[in-house]
Each structure stands twice: as structure tokens, then as C-alpha cells.
Amino acid sequence: MASTADIKNGVVLSIDGQLWSVIEFQHVKPGKGGAFVRTKLKNVVSGKVVDRTYNAGAKIDIENVDRRDFTYLYTDGDGFVFMDVEDYDQITVGAATVGDAKNFMLENQQVQIALNNGNPLYIELPASVVLEVTYTEPGLQGDRSSAGTKPATVETGYELQVPLFLETGTKIKVDTRTGGYLGRIND
């Protein structure tokens, strides 16, 4: 058991059987009364953010979360197969754990997987990825009724809004956090 003195940004706590990551913390010592630690916690699985206050010296459970580099290999039914870049072990991660990351993953892409006791918790992608547009309608010059954007489908099957001038076969940069178009890649 650890105490509130061990709380730091990025530490993962086990609270009521769930894992919470410390986003920020503040040690407060008021003029009257005992000291306490004010924390902002993010649920590792759901992403929900809550504020929680602990009395100074209170006992807390700190969990060991290991973030390791993996290479995405392929999809196998409902699972996604990854290979550890250090020891070449393969693990299969369920679709629920992968979540929206599947929209931005190509085979042989590097990702980071957070593991707790060997169980995958979530997948971290780079901030942006380069994907090729596999289908989009031709843009008509002068058509500005839709603020200059049109839907496009990229090679992972994900659909997003792109500028009218983009054509099928163009490589674009996509933000993995918002799913938005960032720019065209010139080869």
C-alpha cells in the first residue's frame, strides 16, 4: 500500500476495482485543519474524468501499468493481433479495447499498448497518421454549399470530411484524436 505522498501525474490508481490515471494533483495545506491532496482522475477504460480528494497520508492502491511498443499485424475475427517489438510475442486484443483506434490502424503500424498484469487496457496511436483516400466524389468547382468539404473514405474504411479539391488516391494526414482532416501529403 502506498500513501498520498506517492501520487504523481501519470500514476494509475485502483479504486473500487477500476483503474484511474492521475491527470493532475495538488497538495493543499490550509491554515486551519489537516492537509489534503486534490486530484483529477481519468478512468483508464472509459475515459471519464472525476475530481477526488484524499486526506494527507491516506492509503491508496497504485497499479503497475506497463506501456510497450507493438506492431499491428492483422485482424482475426473479433480480435486485433499485435506483435511486441522487443520479444516478438504476439497478443490478440479485443475490439472493445481497440475502440476507435481501428479507424486509423494499418498493418505493420507502430502503436503503444498499456498493459496491467498482462491484460491490455488501451491503445495509444501517434497524434496523426497518413492514409490514402480510396473513394470520394469528384468536387465541382464553385460548389460551396457544403462549406467546401465532401465525404471521403480512407483505406481503413473510415469516413471523414475533406476539402473539395481532393481526389481518390490522394494521401492525407488524419488526426487520430478527433478523426479530422489535417492536410494533404505530397509524394
JSON list of C-alpha atoms in Angstrom, two decimals:
[
{"chain": "A", "resi": 1, "resn": "MET", "atom": "CA", "xyz": [0.00, 0.00, 0.00]},
{"chain": "A", "resi": 2, "resn": "ALA", "atom": "CA", "xyz": [1.20, 3.46, -0.90]},
{"chain": "A", "resi": 3, "resn": "SER", "atom": "CA", "xyz": [0.15, 6.79, 0.59]},
{"chain": "A", "resi": 4, "resn": "THR", "atom": "CA", "xyz": [-0.98, 10.08, -0.95]},
{"chain": "A", "resi": 5, "resn": "ALA", "atom": "CA", "xyz": [2.66, 11.27, -0.89]},
{"chain": "A", "resi": 6, "resn": "ASP", "atom": "CA", "xyz": [3.29, 8.83, -3.79]},
{"chain": "A", "resi": 7, "resn": "ILE", "atom": "CA", "xyz": [0.70, 10.44, -6.10]},
{"chain": "A", "resi": 8, "resn": "LYS", "atom": "CA", "xyz": [2.25, 11.85, -9.27]},
{"chain": "A", "resi": 9, "resn": "ASN", "atom": "CA", "xyz": [0.93, 12.71, -12.73]},
{"chain": "A", "resi": 10, "resn": "GLY", "atom": "CA", "xyz": [0.51, 9.56, -14.82]},
{"chain": "A", "resi": 11, "resn": "VAL", "atom": "CA", "xyz": [0.31, 7.16, -11.85]},
{"chain": "A", "resi": 12, "resn": "VAL", "atom": "CA", "xyz": [-2.53, 4.63, -12.13]},
{"chain": "A", "resi": 13, "resn": "LEU", "atom": "CA", "xyz": [-4.65, 4.02, -9.02]},
{"chain": "A", "resi": 14, "resn": "SER", "atom": "CA", "xyz": [-7.00, 1.13, -8.31]},
{"chain": "A", "resi": 15, "resn": "ILE", "atom": "CA", "xyz": [-10.25, 2.49, -6.85]},
{"chain": "A", "resi": 16, "resn": "ASP", "atom": "CA", "xyz": [-13.24, 0.17, -6.27]},
{"chain": "A", "resi": 17, "resn": "GLY", "atom": "CA", "xyz": [-11.87, -2.36, -8.77]},
{"chain": "A", "resi": 18, "resn": "GLN", "atom": "CA", "xyz": [-11.41, 0.21, -11.56]},
{"chain": "A", "resi": 19, "resn": "LEU", "atom": "CA", "xyz": [-8.20, 1.78, -12.85]},
{"chain": "A", "resi": 20, "resn": "TRP", "atom": "CA", "xyz": [-7.86, 5.57, -12.76]},
{"chain": "A", "resi": 21, "resn": "SER", "atom": "CA", "xyz": [-4.93, 7.59, -14.12]},
{"chain": "A", "resi": 22, "resn": "VAL", "atom": "CA", "xyz": [-3.87, 10.78, -12.29]},
{"chain": "A", "resi": 23, "resn": "ILE", "atom": "CA", "xyz": [-4.13, 13.73, -14.71]},
{"chain": "A", "resi": 24, "resn": "GLU", "atom": "CA", "xyz": [-3.19, 16.36, -12.14]},
{"chain": "A", "resi": 25, "resn": "PHE", "atom": "CA", "xyz": [-2.84, 16.65, -8.39]},
{"chain": "A", "resi": 26, "resn": "GLN", "atom": "CA", "xyz": [-2.36, 19.40, -5.83]},
{"chain": "A", "resi": 27, "resn": "HIS", "atom": "CA", "xyz": [-1.18, 19.10, -2.24]},
{"chain": "A", "resi": 28, "resn": "VAL", "atom": "CA", "xyz": [-3.19, 21.60, -0.16]},
{"chain": "A", "resi": 29, "resn": "LYS", "atom": "CA", "xyz": [-2.28, 22.69, 3.36]},
{"chain": "A", "resi": 30, "resn": "PRO", "atom": "CA", "xyz": [-4.93, 25.10, 4.63]},
{"chain": "A", "resi": 31, "resn": "GLY", "atom": "CA", "xyz": [-4.29, 27.37, 7.59]},
{"chain": "A", "resi": 32, "resn": "LYS", "atom": "CA", "xyz": [-6.92, 25.56, 9.61]},
{"chain": "A", "resi": 33, "resn": "GLY", "atom": "CA", "xyz": [-7.42, 21.80, 9.61]},
{"chain": "A", "resi": 34, "resn": "GLY", "atom": "CA", "xyz": [-5.40, 18.95, 8.12]},
{"chain": "A", "resi": 35, "resn": "ALA", "atom": "CA", "xyz": [-3.62, 18.83, 4.78]},
{"chain": "A", "resi": 36, "resn": "PHE", "atom": "CA", "xyz": [-5.20, 17.05, 1.83]},
{"chain": "A", "resi": 37, "resn": "VAL", "atom": "CA", "xyz": [-4.48, 16.08, -1.78]},
{"chain": "A", "resi": 38, "resn": "ARG", "atom": "CA", "xyz": [-6.88, 17.22, -4.51]},
{"chain": "A", "resi": 39, "resn": "THR", "atom": "CA", "xyz": [-6.68, 15.03, -7.66]},
{"chain": "A", "resi": 40, "resn": "LYS", "atom": "CA", "xyz": [-8.22, 14.91, -11.12]},
{"chain": "A", "resi": 41, "resn": "LEU", "atom": "CA", "xyz": [-8.55, 11.27, -12.23]},
{"chain": "A", "resi": 42, "resn": "LYS", "atom": "CA", "xyz": [-9.33, 9.75, -15.65]},
{"chain": "A", "resi": 43, "resn": "ASN", "atom": "CA", "xyz": [-10.84, 6.28, -15.94]},
{"chain": "A", "resi": 44, "resn": "VAL", "atom": "CA", "xyz": [-8.35, 4.21, -17.98]},
{"chain": "A", "resi": 45, "resn": "VAL", "atom": "CA", "xyz": [-11.05, 2.21, -19.78]},
{"chain": "A", "resi": 46, "resn": "SER", "atom": "CA", "xyz": [-13.99, 4.62, -20.24]},
{"chain": "A", "resi": 47, "resn": "GLY", "atom": "CA", "xyz": [-12.12, 7.96, -20.29]},
{"chain": "A", "resi": 48, "resn": "LYS", "atom": "CA", "xyz": [-14.45, 9.52, -17.70]},
{"chain": "A", "resi": 49, "resn": "VAL", "atom": "CA", "xyz": [-12.79, 12.33, -15.67]},
{"chain": "A", "resi": 50, "resn": "VAL", "atom": "CA", "xyz": [-13.61, 12.90, -11.97]},
{"chain": "A", "resi": 51, "resn": "ASP", "atom": "CA", "xyz": [-12.25, 15.02, -9.11]},
{"chain": "A", "resi": 52, "resn": "ARG", "atom": "CA", "xyz": [-11.34, 13.24, -5.89]},
{"chain": "A", "resi": 53, "resn": "THR", "atom": "CA", "xyz": [-9.90, 14.49, -2.60]},
{"chain": "A", "resi": 54, "resn": "TYR", "atom": "CA", "xyz": [-7.77, 12.43, -0.21]},
{"chain": "A", "resi": 55, "resn": "ASN", "atom": "CA", "xyz": [-6.64, 13.27, 3.33]},
{"chain": "A", "resi": 56, "resn": "ALA", "atom": "CA", "xyz": [-2.86, 13.59, 3.58]},
{"chain": "A", "resi": 57, "resn": "GLY", "atom": "CA", "xyz": [-1.29, 10.24, 4.45]},
{"chain": "A", "resi": 58, "resn": "ALA", "atom": "CA", "xyz": [-4.32, 8.18, 3.34]},
{"chain": "A", "resi": 59, "resn": "LYS", "atom": "CA", "xyz": [-3.52, 4.73, 1.95]},
{"chain": "A", "resi": 60, "resn": "ILE", "atom": "CA", "xyz": [-4.04, 4.21, -1.80]},
{"chain": "A", "resi": 61, "resn": "ASP", "atom": "CA", "xyz": [-3.53, 1.31, -4.24]},
{"chain": "A", "resi": 62, "resn": "ILE", "atom": "CA", "xyz": [-1.06, 2.11, -7.03]},
{"chain": "A", "resi": 63, "resn": "GLU", "atom": "CA", "xyz": [-1.26, -0.26, -10.00]},
{"chain": "A", "resi": 64, "resn": "ASN", "atom": "CA", "xyz": [1.63, -1.14, -12.28]},
{"chain": "A", "resi": 65, "resn": "VAL", "atom": "CA", "xyz": [0.84, -0.15, -15.88]},
{"chain": "A", "resi": 66, "resn": "ASP", "atom": "CA", "xyz": [3.42, -1.03, -18.50]},
{"chain": "A", "resi": 67, "resn": "ARG", "atom": "CA", "xyz": [3.32, 0.90, -21.80]},
{"chain": "A", "resi": 68, "resn": "ARG", "atom": "CA", "xyz": [5.09, -1.08, -24.52]},
{"chain": "A", "resi": 69, "resn": "ASP", "atom": "CA", "xyz": [5.62, -0.69, -28.25]},
{"chain": "A", "resi": 70, "resn": "PHE", "atom": "CA", "xyz": [3.79, -3.11, -30.53]},
{"chain": "A", "resi": 71, "resn": "THR", "atom": "CA", "xyz": [3.34, -3.56, -34.28]},
{"chain": "A", "resi": 72, "resn": "TYR", "atom": "CA", "xyz": [-0.21, -4.07, -35.58]},
{"chain": "A", "resi": 73, "resn": "LEU", "atom": "CA", "xyz": [-0.22, -7.22, -37.72]},
{"chain": "A", "resi": 74, "resn": "TYR", "atom": "CA", "xyz": [-3.77, -8.13, -38.78]},
{"chain": "A", "resi": 75, "resn": "THR", "atom": "CA", "xyz": [-7.41, -8.54, -37.75]},
{"chain": "A", "resi": 76, "resn": "ASP", "atom": "CA", "xyz": [-8.52, -12.02, -36.75]},
{"chain": "A", "resi": 77, "resn": "GLY", "atom": "CA", "xyz": [-12.31, -12.23, -36.43]},
{"chain": "A", "resi": 78, "resn": "ASP", "atom": "CA", "xyz": [-13.25, -10.00, -33.47]},
{"chain": "A", "resi": 79, "resn": "GLY", "atom": "CA", "xyz": [-9.64, -9.53, -32.33]},
{"chain": "A", "resi": 80, "resn": "PHE", "atom": "CA", "xyz": [-6.66, -7.48, -33.45]},
{"chain": "A", "resi": 81, "resn": "VAL", "atom": "CA", "xyz": [-3.25, -9.19, -33.44]},
{"chain": "A", "resi": 82, "resn": "PHE", "atom": "CA", "xyz": [-0.19, -7.20, -32.32]},
{"chain": "A", "resi": 83, "resn": "MET", "atom": "CA", "xyz": [3.48, -8.18, -32.04]},
{"chain": "A", "resi": 84, "resn": "ASP", "atom": "CA", "xyz": [5.76, -6.91, -29.27]},
{"chain": "A", "resi": 85, "resn": "VAL", "atom": "CA", "xyz": [8.74, -5.18, -30.92]},
{"chain": "A", "resi": 86, "resn": "GLU", "atom": "CA", "xyz": [11.15, -6.33, -28.18]},
{"chain": "A", "resi": 87, "resn": "ASP", "atom": "CA", "xyz": [10.47, -10.05, -27.77]},
{"chain": "A", "resi": 88, "resn": "TYR", "atom": "CA", "xyz": [8.26, -10.72, -30.85]},
{"chain": "A", "resi": 89, "resn": "ASP", "atom": "CA", "xyz": [5.45, -12.21, -28.74]},
{"chain": "A", "resi": 90, "resn": "GLN", "atom": "CA", "xyz": [2.01, -11.84, -30.29]},
{"chain": "A", "resi": 91, "resn": "ILE", "atom": "CA", "xyz": [-1.10, -10.80, -28.38]},
{"chain": "A", "resi": 92, "resn": "THR", "atom": "CA", "xyz": [-4.71, -10.56, -29.51]},
{"chain": "A", "resi": 93, "resn": "VAL", "atom": "CA", "xyz": [-6.64, -7.51, -28.31]},
{"chain": "A", "resi": 94, "resn": "GLY", "atom": "CA", "xyz": [-10.45, -7.44, -28.39]},
{"chain": "A", "resi": 95, "resn": "ALA", "atom": "CA", "xyz": [-12.37, -4.92, -30.50]},
{"chain": "A", "resi": 96, "resn": "ALA", "atom": "CA", "xyz": [-13.82, -3.26, -27.39]},
{"chain": "A", "resi": 97, "resn": "THR", "atom": "CA", "xyz": [-10.31, -2.46, -26.09]},
{"chain": "A", "resi": 98, "resn": "VAL", "atom": "CA", "xyz": [-9.10, -1.23, -29.50]},
{"chain": "A", "resi": 99, "resn": "GLY", "atom": "CA", "xyz": [-12.17, 1.03, -29.87]},
{"chain": "A", "resi": 100, "resn": "ASP", "atom": "CA", "xyz": [-11.91, 3.90, -32.38]},
{"chain": "A", "resi": 101, "resn": "ALA", "atom": "CA", "xyz": [-8.20, 3.23, -32.94]},
{"chain": "A", "resi": 102, "resn": "LYS", "atom": "CA", "xyz": [-9.24, 0.66, -35.56]},
{"chain": "A", "resi": 103, "resn": "ASN", "atom": "CA", "xyz": [-10.21, 3.54, -37.88]},
{"chain": "A", "resi": 104, "resn": "PHE", "atom": "CA", "xyz": [-6.58, 4.68, -38.09]},
{"chain": "A", "resi": 105, "resn": "MET", "atom": "CA", "xyz": [-4.52, 1.46, -37.92]},
{"chain": "A", "resi": 106, "resn": "LEU", "atom": "CA", "xyz": [-2.78, 0.00, -40.95]},
{"chain": "A", "resi": 107, "resn": "GLU", "atom": "CA", "xyz": [-0.88, -3.29, -41.00]},
{"chain": "A", "resi": 108, "resn": "ASN", "atom": "CA", "xyz": [2.72, -3.01, -39.73]},
{"chain": "A", "resi": 109, "resn": "GLN", "atom": "CA", "xyz": [1.96, 0.29, -37.94]},
{"chain": "A", "resi": 110, "resn": "GLN", "atom": "CA", "xyz": [3.67, 1.04, -34.61]},
{"chain": "A", "resi": 111, "resn": "VAL", "atom": "CA", "xyz": [1.34, 1.59, -31.62]},
{"chain": "A", "resi": 112, "resn": "GLN", "atom": "CA", "xyz": [1.73, 1.68, -27.85]},
{"chain": "A", "resi": 113, "resn": "ILE", "atom": "CA", "xyz": [-0.35, -0.65, -25.69]},
{"chain": "A", "resi": 114, "resn": "ALA", "atom": "CA", "xyz": [-0.81, -0.10, -21.96]},
{"chain": "A", "resi": 115, "resn": "LEU", "atom": "CA", "xyz": [-0.74, -3.42, -20.09]},
{"chain": "A", "resi": 116, "resn": "ASN", "atom": "CA", "xyz": [-1.79, -4.16, -16.50]},
{"chain": "A", "resi": 117, "resn": "ASN", "atom": "CA", "xyz": [-0.76, -7.64, -15.29]},
{"chain": "A", "resi": 118, "resn": "GLY", "atom": "CA", "xyz": [-0.54, -8.73, -18.94]},
{"chain": "A", "resi": 119, "resn": "ASN", "atom": "CA", "xyz": [-4.04, -7.50, -19.78]},
{"chain": "A", "resi": 120, "resn": "PRO", "atom": "CA", "xyz": [-4.29, -4.80, -22.48]},
{"chain": "A", "resi": 121, "resn": "LEU", "atom": "CA", "xyz": [-6.07, -1.68, -21.19]},
{"chain": "A", "resi": 122, "resn": "TYR", "atom": "CA", "xyz": [-5.98, 0.71, -24.15]},
{"chain": "A", "resi": 123, "resn": "ILE", "atom": "CA", "xyz": [-4.07, 1.54, -27.33]},
{"chain": "A", "resi": 124, "resn": "GLU", "atom": "CA", "xyz": [-2.19, 4.80, -27.91]},
{"chain": "A", "resi": 125, "resn": "LEU", "atom": "CA", "xyz": [-1.71, 5.87, -31.52]},
{"chain": "A", "resi": 126, "resn": "PRO", "atom": "CA", "xyz": [0.59, 8.57, -32.86]},
{"chain": "A", "resi": 127, "resn": "ALA", "atom": "CA", "xyz": [-1.08, 12.03, -32.96]},
{"chain": "A", "resi": 128, "resn": "SER", "atom": "CA", "xyz": [-1.59, 11.72, -36.73]},
{"chain": "A", "resi": 129, "resn": "VAL", "atom": "CA", "xyz": [-1.39, 9.03, -39.42]},
{"chain": "A", "resi": 130, "resn": "VAL", "atom": "CA", "xyz": [-1.09, 9.10, -43.21]},
{"chain": "A", "resi": 131, "resn": "LEU", "atom": "CA", "xyz": [-3.95, 7.33, -45.02]},
{"chain": "A", "resi": 132, "resn": "GLU", "atom": "CA", "xyz": [-4.91, 7.07, -48.68]},
{"chain": "A", "resi": 133, "resn": "VAL", "atom": "CA", "xyz": [-8.35, 8.19, -49.90]},
{"chain": "A", "resi": 134, "resn": "THR", "atom": "CA", "xyz": [-9.98, 5.14, -51.51]},
{"chain": "A", "resi": 135, "resn": "TYR", "atom": "CA", "xyz": [-13.22, 6.82, -52.58]},
{"chain": "A", "resi": 136, "resn": "THR", "atom": "CA", "xyz": [-14.60, 10.32, -52.85]},
{"chain": "A", "resi": 137, "resn": "GLU", "atom": "CA", "xyz": [-16.98, 12.07, -55.23]},
{"chain": "A", "resi": 138, "resn": "PRO", "atom": "CA", "xyz": [-15.36, 14.44, -57.71]},
{"chain": "A", "resi": 139, "resn": "GLY", "atom": "CA", "xyz": [-15.53, 18.01, -56.40]},
{"chain": "A", "resi": 140, "resn": "LEU", "atom": "CA", "xyz": [-17.30, 20.56, -58.56]},
{"chain": "A", "resi": 141, "resn": "GLN", "atom": "CA", "xyz": [-15.57, 23.91, -58.96]},
{"chain": "A", "resi": 142, "resn": "GLY", "atom": "CA", "xyz": [-17.72, 26.66, -57.45]},
{"chain": "A", "resi": 143, "resn": "ASP", "atom": "CA", "xyz": [-19.76, 24.26, -55.30]},
{"chain": "A", "resi": 144, "resn": "ARG", "atom": "CA", "xyz": [-19.60, 25.89, -51.87]},
{"chain": "A", "resi": 145, "resn": "SER", "atom": "CA", "xyz": [-22.98, 24.84, -50.47]},
{"chain": "A", "resi": 146, "resn": "SER", "atom": "CA", "xyz": [-21.27, 22.49, -48.00]},
{"chain": "A", "resi": 147, "resn": "ALA", "atom": "CA", "xyz": [-18.55, 24.92, -46.83]},
{"chain": "A", "resi": 148, "resn": "GLY", "atom": "CA", "xyz": [-16.05, 23.43, -49.25]},
{"chain": "A", "resi": 149, "resn": "THR", "atom": "CA", "xyz": [-15.95, 19.88, -47.91]},
{"chain": "A", "resi": 150, "resn": "LYS", "atom": "CA", "xyz": [-17.15, 16.48, -49.06]},
{"chain": "A", "resi": 151, "resn": "PRO", "atom": "CA", "xyz": [-17.15, 12.98, -47.55]},
{"chain": "A", "resi": 152, "resn": "ALA", "atom": "CA", "xyz": [-14.23, 10.68, -48.32]},
{"chain": "A", "resi": 153, "resn": "THR", "atom": "CA", "xyz": [-13.45, 7.09, -47.38]},
{"chain": "A", "resi": 154, "resn": "VAL", "atom": "CA", "xyz": [-9.86, 6.15, -46.47]},
{"chain": "A", "resi": 155, "resn": "GLU", "atom": "CA", "xyz": [-8.14, 2.77, -46.77]},
{"chain": "A", "resi": 156, "resn": "THR", "atom": "CA", "xyz": [-9.19, 1.65, -43.26]},
{"chain": "A", "resi": 157, "resn": "GLY", "atom": "CA", "xyz": [-12.88, 2.16, -44.14]},
{"chain": "A", "resi": 158, "resn": "TYR", "atom": "CA", "xyz": [-13.19, 5.31, -42.00]},
{"chain": "A", "resi": 159, "resn": "GLU", "atom": "CA", "xyz": [-15.19, 8.19, -43.49]},
{"chain": "A", "resi": 160, "resn": "LEU", "atom": "CA", "xyz": [-14.34, 11.86, -42.88]},
{"chain": "A", "resi": 161, "resn": "GLN", "atom": "CA", "xyz": [-14.87, 15.32, -44.39]},
{"chain": "A", "resi": 162, "resn": "VAL", "atom": "CA", "xyz": [-12.16, 16.58, -46.77]},
{"chain": "A", "resi": 163, "resn": "PRO", "atom": "CA", "xyz": [-11.77, 19.67, -48.99]},
{"chain": "A", "resi": 164, "resn": "LEU", "atom": "CA", "xyz": [-13.42, 19.62, -52.44]},
{"chain": "A", "resi": 165, "resn": "PHE", "atom": "CA", "xyz": [-10.11, 19.55, -54.36]},
{"chain": "A", "resi": 166, "resn": "LEU", "atom": "CA", "xyz": [-9.04, 16.11, -53.04]},
{"chain": "A", "resi": 167, "resn": "GLU", "atom": "CA", "xyz": [-9.38, 13.11, -55.35]},
{"chain": "A", "resi": 168, "resn": "THR", "atom": "CA", "xyz": [-9.37, 9.33, -54.95]},
{"chain": "A", "resi": 169, "resn": "GLY", "atom": "CA", "xyz": [-5.80, 8.06, -54.45]},
{"chain": "A", "resi": 170, "resn": "THR", "atom": "CA", "xyz": [-4.58, 11.16, -52.58]},
{"chain": "A", "resi": 171, "resn": "LYS", "atom": "CA", "xyz": [-2.64, 10.57, -49.34]},
{"chain": "A", "resi": 172, "resn": "ILE", "atom": "CA", "xyz": [-3.87, 12.69, -46.43]},
{"chain": "A", "resi": 173, "resn": "LYS", "atom": "CA", "xyz": [-2.83, 13.26, -42.81]},
{"chain": "A", "resi": 174, "resn": "VAL", "atom": "CA", "xyz": [-5.59, 12.41, -40.29]},
{"chain": "A", "resi": 175, "resn": "ASP", "atom": "CA", "xyz": [-5.73, 13.44, -36.60]},
{"chain": "A", "resi": 176, "resn": "THR", "atom": "CA", "xyz": [-6.15, 10.22, -34.56]},
{"chain": "A", "resi": 177, "resn": "ARG", "atom": "CA", "xyz": [-7.69, 12.05, -31.57]},
{"chain": "A", "resi": 178, "resn": "THR", "atom": "CA", "xyz": [-10.50, 13.85, -33.44]},
{"chain": "A", "resi": 179, "resn": "GLY", "atom": "CA", "xyz": [-10.68, 11.90, -36.70]},
{"chain": "A", "resi": 180, "resn": "GLY", "atom": "CA", "xyz": [-10.38, 15.15, -38.65]},
{"chain": "A", "resi": 181, "resn": "TYR", "atom": "CA", "xyz": [-8.51, 16.03, -41.84]},
{"chain": "A", "resi": 182, "resn": "LEU", "atom": "CA", "xyz": [-5.15, 17.74, -41.20]},
{"chain": "A", "resi": 183, "resn": "GLY", "atom": "CA", "xyz": [-3.68, 18.12, -44.67]},
{"chain": "A", "resi": 184, "resn": "ARG", "atom": "CA", "xyz": [-2.63, 16.57, -47.96]},
{"chain": "A", "resi": 185, "resn": "ILE", "atom": "CA", "xyz": [0.66, 14.68, -48.27]},
{"chain": "A", "resi": 186, "resn": "ASN", "atom": "CA", "xyz": [2.60, 15.46, -51.45]},
{"chain": "A", "resi": 187, "resn": "ASP", "atom": "CA", "xyz": [4.63, 12.49, -52.66]}
]
